[in-house]
XYZ file of C-alpha atoms in Angstrom:
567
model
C 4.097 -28.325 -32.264
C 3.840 -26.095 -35.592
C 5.104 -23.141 -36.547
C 1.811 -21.499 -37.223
C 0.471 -22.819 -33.913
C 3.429 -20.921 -31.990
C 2.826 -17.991 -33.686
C -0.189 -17.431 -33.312
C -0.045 -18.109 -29.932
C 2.911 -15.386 -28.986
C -0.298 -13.313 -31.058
C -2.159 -13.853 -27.971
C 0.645 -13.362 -25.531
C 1.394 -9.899 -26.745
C -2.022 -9.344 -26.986
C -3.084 -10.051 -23.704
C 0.392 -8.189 -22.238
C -0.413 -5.057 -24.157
C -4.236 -5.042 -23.714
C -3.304 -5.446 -20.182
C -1.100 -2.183 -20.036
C -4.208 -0.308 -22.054
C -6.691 -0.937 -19.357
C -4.569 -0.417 -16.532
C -3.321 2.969 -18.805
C -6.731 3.632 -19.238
C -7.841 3.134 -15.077
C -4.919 5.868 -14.338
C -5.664 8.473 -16.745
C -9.268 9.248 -14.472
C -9.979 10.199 -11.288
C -11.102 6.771 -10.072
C -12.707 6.196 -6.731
C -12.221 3.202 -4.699
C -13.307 1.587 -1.883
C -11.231 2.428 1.458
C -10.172 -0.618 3.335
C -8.627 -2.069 6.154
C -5.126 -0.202 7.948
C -4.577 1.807 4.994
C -1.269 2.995 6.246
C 1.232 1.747 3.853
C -0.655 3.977 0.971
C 0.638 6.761 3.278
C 4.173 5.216 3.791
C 4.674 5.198 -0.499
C 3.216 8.921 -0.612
C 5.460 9.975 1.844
C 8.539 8.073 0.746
C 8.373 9.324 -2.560
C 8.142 12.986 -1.954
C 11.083 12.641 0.384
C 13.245 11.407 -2.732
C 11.566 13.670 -4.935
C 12.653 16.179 -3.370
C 16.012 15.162 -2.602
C 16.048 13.894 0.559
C 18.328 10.389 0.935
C 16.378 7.413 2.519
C 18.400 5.736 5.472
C 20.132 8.717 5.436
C 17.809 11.360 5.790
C 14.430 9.107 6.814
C 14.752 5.762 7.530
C 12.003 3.539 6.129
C 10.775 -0.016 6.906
C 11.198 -2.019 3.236
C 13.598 -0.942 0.253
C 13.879 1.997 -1.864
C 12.574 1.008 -4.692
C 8.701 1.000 -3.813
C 9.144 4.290 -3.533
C 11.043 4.779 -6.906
C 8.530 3.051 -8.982
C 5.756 4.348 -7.394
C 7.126 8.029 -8.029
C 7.772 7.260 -11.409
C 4.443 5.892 -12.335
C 2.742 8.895 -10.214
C 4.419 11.361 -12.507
C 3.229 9.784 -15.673
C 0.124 9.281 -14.106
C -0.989 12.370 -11.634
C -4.458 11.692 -11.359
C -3.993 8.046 -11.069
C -5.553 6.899 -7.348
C -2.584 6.186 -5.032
C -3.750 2.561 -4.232
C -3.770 1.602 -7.899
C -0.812 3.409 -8.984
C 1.322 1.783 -5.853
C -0.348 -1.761 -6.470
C 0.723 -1.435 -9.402
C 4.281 0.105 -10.227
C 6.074 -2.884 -9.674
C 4.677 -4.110 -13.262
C 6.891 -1.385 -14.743
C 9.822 -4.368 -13.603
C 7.590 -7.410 -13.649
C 5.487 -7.483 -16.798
C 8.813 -7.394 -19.119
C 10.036 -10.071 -17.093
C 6.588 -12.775 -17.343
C 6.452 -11.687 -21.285
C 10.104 -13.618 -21.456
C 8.475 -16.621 -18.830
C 5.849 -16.928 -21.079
C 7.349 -17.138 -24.167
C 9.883 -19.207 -23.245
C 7.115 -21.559 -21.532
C 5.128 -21.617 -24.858
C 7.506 -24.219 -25.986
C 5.525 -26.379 -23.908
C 2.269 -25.661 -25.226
C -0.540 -22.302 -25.122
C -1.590 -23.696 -21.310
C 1.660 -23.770 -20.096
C 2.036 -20.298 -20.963
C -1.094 -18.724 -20.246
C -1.214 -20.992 -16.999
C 1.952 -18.795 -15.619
C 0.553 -15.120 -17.095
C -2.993 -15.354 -15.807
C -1.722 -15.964 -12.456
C 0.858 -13.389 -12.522
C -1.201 -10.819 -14.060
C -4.414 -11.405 -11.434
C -1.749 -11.263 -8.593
C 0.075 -7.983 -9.691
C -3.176 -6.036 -10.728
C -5.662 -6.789 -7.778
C -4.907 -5.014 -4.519
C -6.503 -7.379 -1.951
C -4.081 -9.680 0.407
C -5.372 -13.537 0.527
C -6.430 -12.426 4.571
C -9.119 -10.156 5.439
C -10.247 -8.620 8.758
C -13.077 -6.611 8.131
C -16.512 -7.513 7.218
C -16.905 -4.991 4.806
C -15.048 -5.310 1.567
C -12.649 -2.517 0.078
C -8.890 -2.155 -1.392
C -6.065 -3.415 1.157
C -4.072 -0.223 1.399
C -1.144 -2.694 3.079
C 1.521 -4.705 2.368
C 1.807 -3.855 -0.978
C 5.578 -4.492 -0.519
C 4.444 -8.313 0.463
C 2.031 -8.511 -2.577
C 4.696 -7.056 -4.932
C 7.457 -9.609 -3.723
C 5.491 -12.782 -3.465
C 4.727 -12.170 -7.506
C 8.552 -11.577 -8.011
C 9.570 -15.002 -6.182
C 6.863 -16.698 -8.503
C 8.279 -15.088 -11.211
C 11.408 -16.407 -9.937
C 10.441 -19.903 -9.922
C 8.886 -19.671 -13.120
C 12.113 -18.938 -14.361
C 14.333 -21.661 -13.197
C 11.742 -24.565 -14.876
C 10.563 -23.093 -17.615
C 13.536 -20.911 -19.076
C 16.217 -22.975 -20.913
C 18.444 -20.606 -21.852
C 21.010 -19.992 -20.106
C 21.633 -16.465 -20.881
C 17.981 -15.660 -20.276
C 18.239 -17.561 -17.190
C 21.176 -15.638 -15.631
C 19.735 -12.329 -16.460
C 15.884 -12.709 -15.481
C 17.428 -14.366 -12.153
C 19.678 -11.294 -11.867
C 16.733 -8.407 -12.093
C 14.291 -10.636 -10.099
C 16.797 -10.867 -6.947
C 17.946 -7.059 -7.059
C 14.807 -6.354 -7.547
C 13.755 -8.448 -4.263
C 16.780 -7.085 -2.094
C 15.620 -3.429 -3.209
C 11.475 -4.203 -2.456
C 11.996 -6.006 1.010
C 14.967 -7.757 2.474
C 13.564 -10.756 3.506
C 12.110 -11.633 0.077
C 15.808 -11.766 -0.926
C 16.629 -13.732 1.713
C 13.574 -16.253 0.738
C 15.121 -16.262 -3.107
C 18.621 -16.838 -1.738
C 17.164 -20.407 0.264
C 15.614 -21.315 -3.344
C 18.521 -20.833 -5.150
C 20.707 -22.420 -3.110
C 18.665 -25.264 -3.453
C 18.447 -24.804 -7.228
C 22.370 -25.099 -7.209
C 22.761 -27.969 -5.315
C 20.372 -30.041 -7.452
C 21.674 -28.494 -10.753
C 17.992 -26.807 -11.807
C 20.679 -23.804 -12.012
C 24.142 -24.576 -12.981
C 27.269 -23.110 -10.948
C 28.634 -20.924 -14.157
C 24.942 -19.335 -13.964
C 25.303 -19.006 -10.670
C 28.730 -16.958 -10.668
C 27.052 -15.474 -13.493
C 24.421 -13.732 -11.756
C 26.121 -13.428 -8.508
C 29.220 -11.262 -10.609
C 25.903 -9.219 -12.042
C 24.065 -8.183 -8.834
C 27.948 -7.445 -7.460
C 28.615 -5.634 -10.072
C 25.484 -3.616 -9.848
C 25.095 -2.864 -5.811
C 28.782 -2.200 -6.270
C 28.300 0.613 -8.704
C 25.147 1.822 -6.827
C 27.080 2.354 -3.907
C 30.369 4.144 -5.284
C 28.358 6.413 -7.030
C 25.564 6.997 -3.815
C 26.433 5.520 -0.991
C 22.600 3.723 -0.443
C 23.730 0.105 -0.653
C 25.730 0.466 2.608
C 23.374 2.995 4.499
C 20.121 0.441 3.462
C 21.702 -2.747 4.677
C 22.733 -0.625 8.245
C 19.185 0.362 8.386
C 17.995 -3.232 8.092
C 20.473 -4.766 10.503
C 19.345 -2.021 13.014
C 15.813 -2.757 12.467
C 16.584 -6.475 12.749
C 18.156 -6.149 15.913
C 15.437 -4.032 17.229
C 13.465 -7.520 16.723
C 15.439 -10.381 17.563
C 13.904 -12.842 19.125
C 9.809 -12.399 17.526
C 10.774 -15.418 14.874
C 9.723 -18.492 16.751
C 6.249 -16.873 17.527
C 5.377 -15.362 14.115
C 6.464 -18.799 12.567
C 3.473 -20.613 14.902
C 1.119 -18.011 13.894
C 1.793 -17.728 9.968
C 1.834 -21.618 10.102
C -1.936 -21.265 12.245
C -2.879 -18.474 9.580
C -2.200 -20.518 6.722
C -2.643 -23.748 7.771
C -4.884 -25.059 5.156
C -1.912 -24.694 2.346
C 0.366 -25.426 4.388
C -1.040 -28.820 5.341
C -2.097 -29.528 1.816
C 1.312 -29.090 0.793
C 2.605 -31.502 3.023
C 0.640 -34.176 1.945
C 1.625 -33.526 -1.439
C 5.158 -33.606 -1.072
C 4.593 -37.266 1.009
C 2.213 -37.927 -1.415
C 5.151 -37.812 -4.393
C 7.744 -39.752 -1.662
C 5.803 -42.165 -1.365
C 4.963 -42.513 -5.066
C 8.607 -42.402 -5.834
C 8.761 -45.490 -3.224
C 6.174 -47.504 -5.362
C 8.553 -46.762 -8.623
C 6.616 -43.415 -9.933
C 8.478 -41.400 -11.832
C 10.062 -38.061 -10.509
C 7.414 -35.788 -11.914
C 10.449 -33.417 -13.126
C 12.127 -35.429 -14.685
C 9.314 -35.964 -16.783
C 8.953 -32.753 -17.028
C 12.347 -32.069 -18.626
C 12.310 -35.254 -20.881
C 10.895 -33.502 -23.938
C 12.961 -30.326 -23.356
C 16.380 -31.177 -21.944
C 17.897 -28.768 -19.785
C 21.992 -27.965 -19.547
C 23.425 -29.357 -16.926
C 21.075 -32.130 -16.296
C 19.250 -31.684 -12.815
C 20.887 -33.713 -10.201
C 19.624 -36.789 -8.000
C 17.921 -34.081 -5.397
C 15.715 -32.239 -7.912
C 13.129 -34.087 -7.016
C 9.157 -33.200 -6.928
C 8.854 -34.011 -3.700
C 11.943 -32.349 -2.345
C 10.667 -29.373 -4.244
C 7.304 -28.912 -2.263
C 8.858 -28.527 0.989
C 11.198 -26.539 0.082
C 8.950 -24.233 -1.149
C 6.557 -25.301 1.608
C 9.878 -23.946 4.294
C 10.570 -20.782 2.036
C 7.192 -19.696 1.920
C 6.486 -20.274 5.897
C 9.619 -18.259 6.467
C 8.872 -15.314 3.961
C 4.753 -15.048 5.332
C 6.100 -15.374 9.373
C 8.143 -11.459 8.718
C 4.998 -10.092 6.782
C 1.235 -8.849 8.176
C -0.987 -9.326 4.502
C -0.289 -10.435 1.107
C -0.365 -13.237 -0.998
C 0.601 -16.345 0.594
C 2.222 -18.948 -1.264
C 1.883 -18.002 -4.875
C 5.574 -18.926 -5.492
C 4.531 -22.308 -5.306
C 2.509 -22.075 -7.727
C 4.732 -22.713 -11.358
C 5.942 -25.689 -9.536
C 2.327 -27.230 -9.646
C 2.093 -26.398 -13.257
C 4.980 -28.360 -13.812
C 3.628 -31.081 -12.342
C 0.030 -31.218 -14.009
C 2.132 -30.811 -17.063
C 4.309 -33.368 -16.323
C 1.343 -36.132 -15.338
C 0.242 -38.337 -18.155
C -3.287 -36.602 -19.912
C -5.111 -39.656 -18.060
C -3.613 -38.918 -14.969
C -4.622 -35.231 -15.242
C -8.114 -35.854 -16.165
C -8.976 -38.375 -13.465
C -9.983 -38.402 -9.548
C -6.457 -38.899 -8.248
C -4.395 -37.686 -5.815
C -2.340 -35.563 -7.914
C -4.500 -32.810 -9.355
C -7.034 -32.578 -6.267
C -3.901 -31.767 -4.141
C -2.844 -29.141 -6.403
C -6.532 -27.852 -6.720
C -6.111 -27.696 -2.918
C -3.510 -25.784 -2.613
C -4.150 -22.976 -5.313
C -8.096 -22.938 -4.055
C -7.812 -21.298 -1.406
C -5.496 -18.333 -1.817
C -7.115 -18.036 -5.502
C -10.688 -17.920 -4.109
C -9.989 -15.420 -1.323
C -8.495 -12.800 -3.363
C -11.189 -12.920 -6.062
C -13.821 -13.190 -3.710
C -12.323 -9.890 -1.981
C -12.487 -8.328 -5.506
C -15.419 -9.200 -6.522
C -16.810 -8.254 -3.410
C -15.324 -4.603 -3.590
C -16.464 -4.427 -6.749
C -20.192 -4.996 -6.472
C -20.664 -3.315 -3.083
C -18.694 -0.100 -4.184
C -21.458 0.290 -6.765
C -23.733 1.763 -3.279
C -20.485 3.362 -1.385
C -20.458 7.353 -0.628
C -18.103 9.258 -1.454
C -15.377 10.499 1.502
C -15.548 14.457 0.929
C -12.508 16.512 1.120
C -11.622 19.951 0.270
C -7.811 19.836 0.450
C -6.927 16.219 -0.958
C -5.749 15.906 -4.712
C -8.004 13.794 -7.401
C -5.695 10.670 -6.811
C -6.705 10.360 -2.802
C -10.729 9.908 -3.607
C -12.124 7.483 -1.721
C -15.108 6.057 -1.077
C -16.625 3.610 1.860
C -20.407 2.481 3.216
C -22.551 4.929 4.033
C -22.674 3.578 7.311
C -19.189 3.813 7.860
C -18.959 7.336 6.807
C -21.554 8.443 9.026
C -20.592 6.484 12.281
C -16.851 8.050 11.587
C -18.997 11.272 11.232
C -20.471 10.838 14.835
C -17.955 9.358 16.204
C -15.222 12.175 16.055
C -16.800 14.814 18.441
C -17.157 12.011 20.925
C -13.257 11.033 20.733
C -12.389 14.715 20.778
C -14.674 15.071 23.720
C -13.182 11.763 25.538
C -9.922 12.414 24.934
C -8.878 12.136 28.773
C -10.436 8.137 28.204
C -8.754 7.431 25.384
C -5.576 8.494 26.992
C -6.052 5.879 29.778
C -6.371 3.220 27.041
C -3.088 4.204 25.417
C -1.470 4.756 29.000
C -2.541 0.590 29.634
C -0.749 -0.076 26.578
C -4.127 -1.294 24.494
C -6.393 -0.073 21.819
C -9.867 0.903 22.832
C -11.174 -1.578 20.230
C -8.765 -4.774 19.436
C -9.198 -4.342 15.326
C -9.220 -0.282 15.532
C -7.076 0.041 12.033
C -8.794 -2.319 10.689
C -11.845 -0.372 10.753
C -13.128 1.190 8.154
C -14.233 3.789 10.457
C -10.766 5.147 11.913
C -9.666 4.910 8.050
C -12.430 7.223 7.027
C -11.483 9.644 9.953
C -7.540 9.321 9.046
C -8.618 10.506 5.437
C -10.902 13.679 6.627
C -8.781 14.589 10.206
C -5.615 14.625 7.888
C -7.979 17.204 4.982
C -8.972 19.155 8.433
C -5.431 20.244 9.381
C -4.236 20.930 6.180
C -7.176 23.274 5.811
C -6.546 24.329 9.300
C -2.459 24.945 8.642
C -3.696 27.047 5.659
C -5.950 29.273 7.439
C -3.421 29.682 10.356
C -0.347 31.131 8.391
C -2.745 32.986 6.539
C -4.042 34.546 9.579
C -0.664 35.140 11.378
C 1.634 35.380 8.646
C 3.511 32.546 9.344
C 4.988 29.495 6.695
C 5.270 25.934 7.790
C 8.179 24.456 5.939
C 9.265 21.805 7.198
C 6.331 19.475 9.369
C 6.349 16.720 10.747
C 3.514 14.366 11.704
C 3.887 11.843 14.938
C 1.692 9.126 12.986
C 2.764 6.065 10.893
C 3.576 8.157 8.015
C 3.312 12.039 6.840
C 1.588 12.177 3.836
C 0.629 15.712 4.616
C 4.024 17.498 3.103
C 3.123 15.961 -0.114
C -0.404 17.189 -0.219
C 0.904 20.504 0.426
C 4.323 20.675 -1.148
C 6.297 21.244 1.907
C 9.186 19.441 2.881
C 8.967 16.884 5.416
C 11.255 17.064 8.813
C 14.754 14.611 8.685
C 16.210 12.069 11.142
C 12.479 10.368 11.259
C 11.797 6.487 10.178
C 8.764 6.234 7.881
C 6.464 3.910 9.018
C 6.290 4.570 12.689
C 5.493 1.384 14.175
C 6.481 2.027 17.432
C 6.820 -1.262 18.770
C 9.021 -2.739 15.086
C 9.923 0.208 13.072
C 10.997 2.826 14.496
C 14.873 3.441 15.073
C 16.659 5.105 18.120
C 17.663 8.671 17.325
C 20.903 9.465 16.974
C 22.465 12.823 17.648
C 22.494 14.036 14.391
C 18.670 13.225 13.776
C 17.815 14.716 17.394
C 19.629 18.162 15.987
C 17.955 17.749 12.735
C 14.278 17.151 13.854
C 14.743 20.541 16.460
C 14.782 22.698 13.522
C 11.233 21.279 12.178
C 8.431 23.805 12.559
C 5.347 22.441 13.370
C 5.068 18.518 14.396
C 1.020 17.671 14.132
C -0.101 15.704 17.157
C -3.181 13.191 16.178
C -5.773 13.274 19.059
C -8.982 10.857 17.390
C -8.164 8.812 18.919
C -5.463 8.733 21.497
C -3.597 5.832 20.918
C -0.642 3.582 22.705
C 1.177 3.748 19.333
C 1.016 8.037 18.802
C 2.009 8.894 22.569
C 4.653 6.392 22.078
C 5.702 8.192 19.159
C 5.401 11.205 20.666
C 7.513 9.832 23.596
C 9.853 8.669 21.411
C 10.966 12.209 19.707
C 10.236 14.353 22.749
C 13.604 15.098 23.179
C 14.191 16.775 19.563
C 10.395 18.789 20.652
C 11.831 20.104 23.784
C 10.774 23.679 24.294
C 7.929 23.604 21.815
C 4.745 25.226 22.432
C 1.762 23.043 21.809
C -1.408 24.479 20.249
C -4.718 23.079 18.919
C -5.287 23.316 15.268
C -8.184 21.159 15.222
C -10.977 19.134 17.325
C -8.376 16.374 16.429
C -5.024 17.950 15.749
C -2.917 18.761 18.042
C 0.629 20.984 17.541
C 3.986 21.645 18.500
C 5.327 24.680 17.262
C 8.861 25.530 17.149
C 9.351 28.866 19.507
C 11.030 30.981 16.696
C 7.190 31.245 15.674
C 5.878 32.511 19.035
C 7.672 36.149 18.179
C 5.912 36.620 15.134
């Protein structure tokens, strides 16, 4: 390969890398407007999270939350630079501020093996990190999945981290892309380090990673939680907080294994006829498609008897079942994907280019996710064109939203009826169901989260206003409290973020129970009544006790502390 060839091509890499970071620059510098989707919760989680650390408060100390600290880190970070930016772009994509320096390296380093090599890692990685739709949709109507972003953000940083250990030869590039990528998935979501710990440990035992790398990066990541937690205290308080939320789910693995493996069954099945595919071409005398692969460009040490292609694609195959079975949305399986690069560049030209086994398999597998998440943007994209806008009076520029206009005006007509049936909507919750089986995931209730949560803010204004009173510290018995950081207030201690009531939410302790007594008004969501809220409720009564309740809204209930009731 020439000089001038490889030049030219890193030309285009940088190119593409820095045009990239103009658009997406660009895209956060307006007010833009997208399309509301399905359970948008987890856009409330990061708003919530962050404003707790920006204002000083300690996660797993102060709030518990259900995925690592650093979501919330980036996302702050980016959201500063960026005010204006909308919240589901800006927390889609604030994981790029660790990722993109990382794929530049990847694709650099893979350029050795030719321009496809390396654009056939970035194009992938940079569709995956900007679009914010998860390979699995529940709604009819298109729009931006304002969940799992944690999922989305980790299944690009275990790609990355295959991508690194066959295409990066050096082996001080090696130790220290390996080191960032696994902080950085320990810090994002737990199990996503536990997923990168079964592929390295597979990596080491068939030498695709040597032992002195190993040590290497294992010394590094010590070295760095180590420091972390002398100087803060986090590493030990996070890792408490995930073995308590661990505990309060032992025992769901077995059944969400069956269902991601029913979910996902198409790539899943595909990839196990590729890996017997390989076995049993490797019984015929094929070649091991890796070590073909690492012919041309020797690696140090030299890959061991169980680096083999097929052995690969079930491990990845296992990982990837494992990682999907703890998560609800994302994107499914993309890790596997550098590993079927290697092997379409590792298959002789004819071999590519022909009907065979080999490349319909891999078509097979990357079909599917590929074609669900572009079809979901493209989708978004063209029907947005004819959305209406959600109207708010009390929301920044960076919550605008917008959905069909027949979603906004059922939502419309259907809030006086929930306020109104309140007393049947509280039988519902009291049977422990939802009054509709996919009630998040309609864009309805997502339209009436976004304008009951405007309501009350306008309605908390107007009350202190009228009685003289300040609201500090709130609290809001919902999945997350995003209202503080609309209105600069600080949001109440001792809660976990999140509030699934059935996964995520922790036990109170003493100390939390004392804390949460001292908050001054808790906002009670009524439209509708759910299981999940009264739950909630239920589950921090005992901090509430001796509140006053109040109605601030058709769909807001309070509980206000009694220091207030003298004023």
């Amino acid at each position: 390969m020439s000089k001038a060839y490889i030049t030219n091509s890193i030309y285009w890499i940088y190119g593409l890398m820095l045009g990239t970071v103009a658009l997406l620059a660009a895209c956060l510098s307006l007010p833009m407007e997208v399309p509301l989707g399905e359970s948008f919760w987890d856009t409330y989680i990061y708003i919530d999270g962050a404003h707790r650390l920006s204002i000083g408060q300690e996660i797993y100390r102060d709030f518990h939350a259900p995925v690592g600290p650093l979501n919330y880190i980036l996302f702050d970070l980016l959201s500063s630079v960026f005010p204006h930016g909308n919240v589901a772009l800006v927390i889609q994509w604030c994981m790029m501020l660790v990722t993109m320096p990382v794929a530049l390296v990847i694709g650099l380093h893979a350029l050795e093996r030719g321009t496809f090599a390396a654009f056939g890692l970035l194009l992938p990685y940079l569709a995956f990190s900007i679009l914010p739709f998860n390979v699995t949709s529940w709604n009819a109507f298109p729009g931006v999945d304002g969940f799992a972003y944690y999922n989305r953000h980790s299944s690009v940083l275990l790609y990355l981290l295959v991508a690194t250990l066959f295409f990066v030869r050096s082996r001080l590039v090696l130790v220290g892309l390996v080191t960032v990528l696994l902080l950085s998935l320990a810090f994002v979501k737990i199990n996503g380090f536990a997923v990168a710990g079964i592929l390295l440990a597979f990596a080491l035992v068939s030498r695709r990673i040597s032992v002195s790398a190993s040590l290497a990066v294992a010394a590094l990541c010590l070295l760095f939680v180590g420091v972390l937690e002398v100087l803060t205290g986090s590493v030990s308080a996070y890792l408490q907080s995930a073995w308590r939320l661990l505990d309060a789910n032992d025992g769901v693995l077995l059944t969400n294994l069956v269902t991601t493996v029913s979910a996902h069954f198409d790539v899943i099945l595909v990839a196990s006829l590729l890996a017997a595919y390989l076995l049993y071409s490797r019984w015929r005398g094929g070649e091991n498609l890796l070590t073909g692969f690492d012919r041309a460009h020797p690696r140090a040490p030299t890959p061991g008897q169980l680096d083999q292609d097929w052995l690969w694609v079930g491990v990845l195959a296992i990982a990837n079942t494992v990682f999907e079975s703890q998560n609800f949305g994302g994107a499914a399986f993309i890790s596997a994907w550098p590993l079927l690069l290697v092997f379409l560049l590792a298959a002789e030209p004819e071999r590519r280019m022909r009907v065979s086994p080999l490349p319909v398999l891999v078509a097979l597998i990357i079909f599917p996710t590929a074609t669900k998440v572009v079809h979901s943007a493209a989708r978004a994209a063209a029907t947005g064109l004819k959305d209406m806008t959600i109207e708010t009076e009390h929301l920044p520029s960076s919550m605008r939203f917008s959905a069909k206009d027949l979603a906004v005006e059922a939502a419309e007509k259907a809030r006086p009826i929930m306020a109104a049936g309140r007393e049947t909507y509280g039988q519902y919750a009291e049977a422990n169901i939802l009054p509709a089986y996919w009630l998040y995931f309609d864009h309805r209730f997502q339209v009436n989260v976004l304008t009951t949560m405007d309501e009350v803010i306008g309605a908390i204004r107007s009350r202190e206003a009228e009685l003289g009173h300040h609201y500090e510290v709130i609290d809001l018995r919902d999945f997350a409290n995003p209202v503080t950081a609309v209105m600069g207030r600080t949001p109440a201690r001792g809660v976990s973020i999140g509030g699934d009531p059935y996964r995520a939410v922790l036990p109170l302790t003493p100390e939390e129970t004392a804390a949460l007594s001292q908050t001054d008004i808790v906002l009670l969501p009524t439209c509708p009544l759910t299981a999940a809220r009264e739950k909630l409720h239920d589950r921090y009564a005992e901090a509430y006790a001796g509140f006053n309740r109040i109605v601030l809204t058709d769909c807001f209930d309070a509980l206000e502390h009694p220091r207030f009731a003298s004023q």
